[in-house]
Coordinates of C-alpha atoms and ligand atoms in Angstrom, one line a residue:
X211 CA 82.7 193.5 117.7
X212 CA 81.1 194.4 121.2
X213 CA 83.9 192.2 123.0
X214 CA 87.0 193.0 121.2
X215 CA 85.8 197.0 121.8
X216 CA 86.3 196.4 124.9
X217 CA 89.3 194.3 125.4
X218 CA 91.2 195.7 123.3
X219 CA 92.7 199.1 121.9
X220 CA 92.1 197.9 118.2
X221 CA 90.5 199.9 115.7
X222 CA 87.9 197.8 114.1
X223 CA 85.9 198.2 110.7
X224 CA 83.3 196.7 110.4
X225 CA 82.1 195.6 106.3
X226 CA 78.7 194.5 106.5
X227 CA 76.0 194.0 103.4
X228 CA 73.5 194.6 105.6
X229 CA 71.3 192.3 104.6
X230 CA 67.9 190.8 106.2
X231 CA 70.3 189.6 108.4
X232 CA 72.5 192.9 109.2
X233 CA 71.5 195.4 111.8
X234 CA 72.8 198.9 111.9
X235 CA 71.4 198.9 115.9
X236 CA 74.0 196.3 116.6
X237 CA 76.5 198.5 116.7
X238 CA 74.6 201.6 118.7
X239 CA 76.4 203.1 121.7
X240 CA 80.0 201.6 120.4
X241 CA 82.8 204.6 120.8
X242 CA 82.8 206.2 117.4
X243 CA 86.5 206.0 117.6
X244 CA 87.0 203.0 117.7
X245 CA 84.9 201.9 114.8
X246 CA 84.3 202.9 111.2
X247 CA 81.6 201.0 109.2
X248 CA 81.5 200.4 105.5
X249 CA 78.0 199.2 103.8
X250 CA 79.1 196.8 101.3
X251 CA 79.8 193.5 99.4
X252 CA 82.6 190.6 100.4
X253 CA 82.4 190.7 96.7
X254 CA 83.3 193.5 95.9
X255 CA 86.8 192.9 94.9
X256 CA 87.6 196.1 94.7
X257 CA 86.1 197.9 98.0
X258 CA 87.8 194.6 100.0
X259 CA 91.3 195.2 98.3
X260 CA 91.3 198.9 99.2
X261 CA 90.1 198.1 102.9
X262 CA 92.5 195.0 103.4
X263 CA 94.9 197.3 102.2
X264 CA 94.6 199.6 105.1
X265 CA 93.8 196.6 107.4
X266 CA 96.7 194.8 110.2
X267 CA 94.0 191.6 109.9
X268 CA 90.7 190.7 108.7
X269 CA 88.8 188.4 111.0
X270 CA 85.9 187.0 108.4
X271 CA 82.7 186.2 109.9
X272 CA 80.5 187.6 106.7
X273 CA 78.5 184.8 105.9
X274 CA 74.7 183.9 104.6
X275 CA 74.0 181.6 108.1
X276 CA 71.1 180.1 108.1
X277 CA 70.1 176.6 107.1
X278 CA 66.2 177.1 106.3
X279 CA 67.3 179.7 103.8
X280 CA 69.7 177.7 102.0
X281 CA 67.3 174.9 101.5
X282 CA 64.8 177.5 99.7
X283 CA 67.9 179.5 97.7
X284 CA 70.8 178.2 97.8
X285 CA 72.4 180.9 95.7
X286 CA 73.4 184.0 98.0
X287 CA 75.1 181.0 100.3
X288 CA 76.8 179.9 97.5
X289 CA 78.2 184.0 96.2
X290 CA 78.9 185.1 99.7
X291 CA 80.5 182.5 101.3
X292 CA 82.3 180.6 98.6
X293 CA 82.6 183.9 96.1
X294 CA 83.7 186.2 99.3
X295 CA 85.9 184.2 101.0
X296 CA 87.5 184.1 97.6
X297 CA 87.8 187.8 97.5
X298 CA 88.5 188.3 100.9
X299 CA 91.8 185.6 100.6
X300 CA 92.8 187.3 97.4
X301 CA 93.3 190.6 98.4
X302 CA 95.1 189.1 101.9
X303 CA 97.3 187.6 99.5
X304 CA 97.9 190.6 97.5
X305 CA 98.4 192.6 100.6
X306 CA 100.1 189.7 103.3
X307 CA 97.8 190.7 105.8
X308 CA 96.7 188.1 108.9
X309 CA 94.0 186.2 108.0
X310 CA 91.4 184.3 110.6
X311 CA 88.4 182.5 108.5
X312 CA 85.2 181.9 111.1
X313 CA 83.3 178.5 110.5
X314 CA 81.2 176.4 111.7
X315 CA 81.1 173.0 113.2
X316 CA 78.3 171.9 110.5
X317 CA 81.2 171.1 108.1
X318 CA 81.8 167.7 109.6
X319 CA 78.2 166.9 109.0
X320 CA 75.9 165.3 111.8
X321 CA 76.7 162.6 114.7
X322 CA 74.2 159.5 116.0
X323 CA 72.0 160.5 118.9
X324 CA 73.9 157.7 121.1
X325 CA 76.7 158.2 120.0
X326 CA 79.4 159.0 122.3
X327 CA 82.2 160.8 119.4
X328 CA 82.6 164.4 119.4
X329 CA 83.9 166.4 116.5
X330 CA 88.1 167.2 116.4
X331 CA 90.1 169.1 114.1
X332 CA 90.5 165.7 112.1
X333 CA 87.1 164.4 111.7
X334 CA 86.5 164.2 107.8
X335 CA 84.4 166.9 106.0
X336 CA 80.6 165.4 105.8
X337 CA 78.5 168.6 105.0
X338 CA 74.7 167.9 105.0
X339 CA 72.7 171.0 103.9
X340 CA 73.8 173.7 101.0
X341 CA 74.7 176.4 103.7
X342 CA 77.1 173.5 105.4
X343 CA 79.0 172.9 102.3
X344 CA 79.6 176.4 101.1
X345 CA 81.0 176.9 104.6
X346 CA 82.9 173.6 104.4
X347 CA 84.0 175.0 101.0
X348 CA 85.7 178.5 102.2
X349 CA 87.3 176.6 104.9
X350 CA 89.2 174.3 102.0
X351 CA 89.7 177.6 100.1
X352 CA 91.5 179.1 103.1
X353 CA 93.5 175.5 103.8
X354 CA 94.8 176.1 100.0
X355 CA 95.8 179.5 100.4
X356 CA 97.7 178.7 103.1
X357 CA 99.4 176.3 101.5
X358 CA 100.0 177.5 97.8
X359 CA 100.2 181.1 98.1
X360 CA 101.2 181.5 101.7
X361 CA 98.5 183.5 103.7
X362 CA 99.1 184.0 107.3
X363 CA 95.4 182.6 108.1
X364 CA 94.4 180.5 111.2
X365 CA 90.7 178.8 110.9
X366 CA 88.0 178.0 113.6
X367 CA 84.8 175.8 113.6
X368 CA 82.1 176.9 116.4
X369 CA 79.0 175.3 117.7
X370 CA 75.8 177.0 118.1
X371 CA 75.9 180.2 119.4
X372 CA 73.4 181.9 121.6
X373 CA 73.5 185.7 123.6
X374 CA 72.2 188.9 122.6
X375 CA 71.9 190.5 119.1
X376 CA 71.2 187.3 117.5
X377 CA 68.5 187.3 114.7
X378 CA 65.0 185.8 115.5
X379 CA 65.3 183.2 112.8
X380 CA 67.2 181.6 115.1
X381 CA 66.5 179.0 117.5
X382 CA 66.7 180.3 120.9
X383 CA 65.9 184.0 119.9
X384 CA 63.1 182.6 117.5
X385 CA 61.5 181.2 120.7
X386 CA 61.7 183.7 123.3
X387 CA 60.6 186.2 121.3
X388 CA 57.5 184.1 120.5
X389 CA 56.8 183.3 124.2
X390 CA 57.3 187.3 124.6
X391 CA 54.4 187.9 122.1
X392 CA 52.5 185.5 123.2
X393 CA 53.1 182.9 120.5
X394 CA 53.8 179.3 121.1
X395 CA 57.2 178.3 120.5
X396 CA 58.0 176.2 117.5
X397 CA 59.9 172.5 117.8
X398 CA 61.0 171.1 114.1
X399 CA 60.2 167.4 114.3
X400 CA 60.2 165.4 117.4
X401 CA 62.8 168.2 119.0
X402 CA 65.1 165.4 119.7
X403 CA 67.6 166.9 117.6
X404 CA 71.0 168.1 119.7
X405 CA 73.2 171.2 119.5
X406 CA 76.4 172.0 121.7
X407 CA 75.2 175.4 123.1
X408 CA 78.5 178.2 123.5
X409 CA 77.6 181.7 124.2
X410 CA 78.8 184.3 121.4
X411 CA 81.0 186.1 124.4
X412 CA 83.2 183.0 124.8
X413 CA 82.9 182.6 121.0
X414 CA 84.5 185.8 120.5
X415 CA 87.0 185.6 123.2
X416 CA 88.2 182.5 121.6
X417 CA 89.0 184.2 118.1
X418 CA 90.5 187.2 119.7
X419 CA 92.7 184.1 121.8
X420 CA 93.4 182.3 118.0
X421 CA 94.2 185.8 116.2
X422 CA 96.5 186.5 118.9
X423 CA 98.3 183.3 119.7
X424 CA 97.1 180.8 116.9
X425 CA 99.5 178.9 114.9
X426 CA 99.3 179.6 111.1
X427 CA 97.2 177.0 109.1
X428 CA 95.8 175.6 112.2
X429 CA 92.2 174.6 112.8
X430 CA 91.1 175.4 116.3
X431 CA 87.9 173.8 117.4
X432 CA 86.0 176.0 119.5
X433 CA 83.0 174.8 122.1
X434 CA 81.9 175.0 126.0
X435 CA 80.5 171.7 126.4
X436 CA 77.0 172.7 126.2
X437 CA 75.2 169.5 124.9
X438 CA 71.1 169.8 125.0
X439 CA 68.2 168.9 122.6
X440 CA 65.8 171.9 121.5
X441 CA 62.9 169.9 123.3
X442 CA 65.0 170.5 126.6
X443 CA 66.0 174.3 125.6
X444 CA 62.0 175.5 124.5
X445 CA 61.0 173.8 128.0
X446 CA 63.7 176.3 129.7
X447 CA 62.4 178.9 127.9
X448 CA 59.2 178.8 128.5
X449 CA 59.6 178.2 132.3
X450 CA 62.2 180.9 132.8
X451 CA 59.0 182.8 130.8
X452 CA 56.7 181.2 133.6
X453 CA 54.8 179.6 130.8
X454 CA 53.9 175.7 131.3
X455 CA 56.7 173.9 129.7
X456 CA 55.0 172.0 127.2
X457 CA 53.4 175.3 125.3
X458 CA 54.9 174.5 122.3
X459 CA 54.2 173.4 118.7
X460 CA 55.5 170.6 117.0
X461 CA 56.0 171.7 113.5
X462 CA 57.3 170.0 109.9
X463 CA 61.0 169.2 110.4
X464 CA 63.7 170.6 108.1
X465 CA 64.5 168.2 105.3
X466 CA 68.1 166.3 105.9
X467 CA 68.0 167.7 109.6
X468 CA 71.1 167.0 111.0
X469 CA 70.6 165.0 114.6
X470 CA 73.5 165.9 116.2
X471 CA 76.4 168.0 117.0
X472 CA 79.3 168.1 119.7
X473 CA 82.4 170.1 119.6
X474 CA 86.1 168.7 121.3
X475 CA 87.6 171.5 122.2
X476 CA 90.9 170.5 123.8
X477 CA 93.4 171.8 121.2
X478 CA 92.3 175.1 122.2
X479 CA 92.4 175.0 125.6
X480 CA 95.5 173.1 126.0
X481 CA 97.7 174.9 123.1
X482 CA 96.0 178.3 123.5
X483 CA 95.0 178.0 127.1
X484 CA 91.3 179.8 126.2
X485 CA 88.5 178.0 129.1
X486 CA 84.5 179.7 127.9
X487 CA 83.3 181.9 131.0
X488 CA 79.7 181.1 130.7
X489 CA 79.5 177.3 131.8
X490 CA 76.1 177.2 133.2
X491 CA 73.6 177.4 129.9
X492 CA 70.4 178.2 132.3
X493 CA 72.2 181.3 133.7
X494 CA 73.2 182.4 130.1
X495 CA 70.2 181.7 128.9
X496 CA 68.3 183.8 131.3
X497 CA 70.3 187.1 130.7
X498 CA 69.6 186.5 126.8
X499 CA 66.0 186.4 127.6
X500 CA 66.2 189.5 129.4
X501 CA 68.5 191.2 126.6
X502 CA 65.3 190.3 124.4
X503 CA 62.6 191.2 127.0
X504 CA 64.4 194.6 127.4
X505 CA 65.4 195.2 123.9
X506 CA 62.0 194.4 121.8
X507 CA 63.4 198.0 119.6
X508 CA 66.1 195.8 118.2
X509 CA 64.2 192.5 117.6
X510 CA 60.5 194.0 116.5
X511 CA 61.5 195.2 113.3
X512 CA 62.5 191.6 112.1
X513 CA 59.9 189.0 113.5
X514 CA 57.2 189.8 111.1
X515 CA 59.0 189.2 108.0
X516 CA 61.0 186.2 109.8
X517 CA 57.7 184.7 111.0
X518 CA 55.8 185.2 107.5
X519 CA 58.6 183.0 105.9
X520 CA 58.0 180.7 108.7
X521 CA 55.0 180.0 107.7
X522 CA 55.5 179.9 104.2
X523 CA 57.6 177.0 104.7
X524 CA 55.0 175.7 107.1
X525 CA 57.3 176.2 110.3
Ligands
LIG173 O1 62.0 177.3 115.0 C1 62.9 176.5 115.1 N1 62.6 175.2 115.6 C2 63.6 174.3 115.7 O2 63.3 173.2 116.3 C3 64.2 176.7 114.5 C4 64.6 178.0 113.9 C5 65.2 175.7 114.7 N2 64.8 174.5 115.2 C6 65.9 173.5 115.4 C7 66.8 173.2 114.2 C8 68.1 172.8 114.9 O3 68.1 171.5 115.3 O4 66.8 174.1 116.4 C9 68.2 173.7 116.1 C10 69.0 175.0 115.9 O5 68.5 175.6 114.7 P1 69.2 176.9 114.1 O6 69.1 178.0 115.1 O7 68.5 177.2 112.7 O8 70.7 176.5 114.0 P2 71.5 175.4 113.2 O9 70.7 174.9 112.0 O10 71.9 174.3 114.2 O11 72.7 176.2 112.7 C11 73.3 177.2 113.5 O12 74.5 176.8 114.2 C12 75.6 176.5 113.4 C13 73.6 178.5 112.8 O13 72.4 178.9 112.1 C14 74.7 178.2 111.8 O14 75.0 179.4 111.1 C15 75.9 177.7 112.5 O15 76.9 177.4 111.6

């Protein structure tokens, strides 16, 4: 939203639930011009036909994200991003309009520790937790439409993102919002786990790259390379916090936890010619944790809850 406000002249609206997840703040200080927001459902067929109606494309990045909260209901996973994507397509298909379908890289399941593969746009689907395989379903739901009913869609699969406005039930926010209150940051298992690290900037740049010069019914992988295990990124956070690197918790892991994951991303730089801007984690990494040490306004209102079902789950 943020980057294509300001790299482009497009009009944007914005349909959001606003769930636990959604934050009206995100979207403070943006040019009212440019933007009109719309509380409301992906499945709400009828809202989403009368706004892809008015719409030149829909970019579709509603989704329930988070893996925790599939495991302990699956069910809002499975109504907003199978149900939705549904909707979303149908009403594209009514209307004709360009369609670009945001997923993840979970759909291809996990990879060995040692293993040297990374994920391409042919590696088989392999999803591992109930938030992975409704993803891994919308993305066979767009493939179909694409192919029976004609939709002008292109599809991406992302690694983990990291930068400002991210909830705290995530990882990286998760922890430097703990080391900020003076909690101890939280490891899942042995922390050995891995995840290819892209900052949400180059994340965006690369769909605004795919809706402009993608090829219709293409997959474009989309990652910077940024391989580390969460034992590595708590010990950066907590020194970039001056804390002693090994103030951290090891807590139950998440059942099924996938070990690793790696994005290949040369489809999309060589067909597309799109390169991610932030290539050194540490430096990105720093200006989140200042984003979060400077905007506590934003984050405040969410860690209790986020922390009380935490600890619920014994996390
Ligand atoms: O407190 C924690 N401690 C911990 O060790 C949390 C919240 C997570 N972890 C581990 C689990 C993972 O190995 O850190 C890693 C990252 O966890 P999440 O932030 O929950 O991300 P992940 O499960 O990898 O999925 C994320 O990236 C792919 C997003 O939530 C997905 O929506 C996206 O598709």
């Amino acid at each position: 939203m943020h980057h294509v406000i300001e790299h482009t002249e497009h009009h944007v609206t914005v349909l959001d639930k606003l769930t636990y997840a959604g934050n009206r703040a995100s979207l403070a200080g943006l040019p009212d011009a440019r933007l009109t927001f719309v509380q409301g459902d992906i499945v709400d067929a009828a809202l989403v036909d009368e706004l892809v109606a008015a719409a030149d494309a829909v970019v579709h990045y509603a989704a329930e994200s988070h893996n925790d909260n599939s495991l302990d209901e699956p069910r809002p996973f499975v109504d907003t991003n199978v149900i939705g994507t549904f909707t979303l397509l149908e009403a594209a298909r009514r209307h004709g309009t360009r369609f670009h379908h945001i997923s993840t890289d979970e759909v291809y399941g996990d990879l060995e520790l040692d293993d040297p593969a990374r994920f391409t746009e042919t590696t088989p689907y392999n999803p591992s937790s109930p938030y992975s395989s409704t993803k891994a379903g919308s993305d066979l739901l767009v493939r179909a439409w694409v192919r029976s009913f004609g939709v002008p869609a292109t599809l991406s699969n992302c690694s983990n993102n990291y930068g400002p406005y991210q909830h705290v039930e995530k990882f990286i926010p998760r922890q430097i919002t703990n080391v900020l209150r003076g909690e101890r940051p939280k490891l899942y298992g042995a922390g050995r786990n891995v995840r290819d690290w892209i900052h949400a900037d180059d994340h965006s740049a690369a769909v605004l790259t795919i809706l402009e010069k993608g090829v219709i019914g293409e997959t474009y992988l989309i990652g910077a390379d940024g391989e580390k295990n969460n034992k590595e990124v708590v010990e950066m956070i907590l020194t970039a916090l001056g804390q002693p690197a090994d103030a951290y918790d090891h807590v139950v892991d998440r059942p099924g936890h996938d070990l690793r994951y790696a994005i290949d991303s040369s489809k999309l730089r060589t067909e597309l010619g799109w390169a991610p801007r932030f290539s050194d984690f540490e430096a990105g990494l720093a200006a989140t944790i200042a984003w979060y040490r400077d905007n506590e306004a934003w984050w405040a209102p969410q860690k209790d809850a986020t922390e009380a079902r935490y600890r619920a789950q014994g996390q």
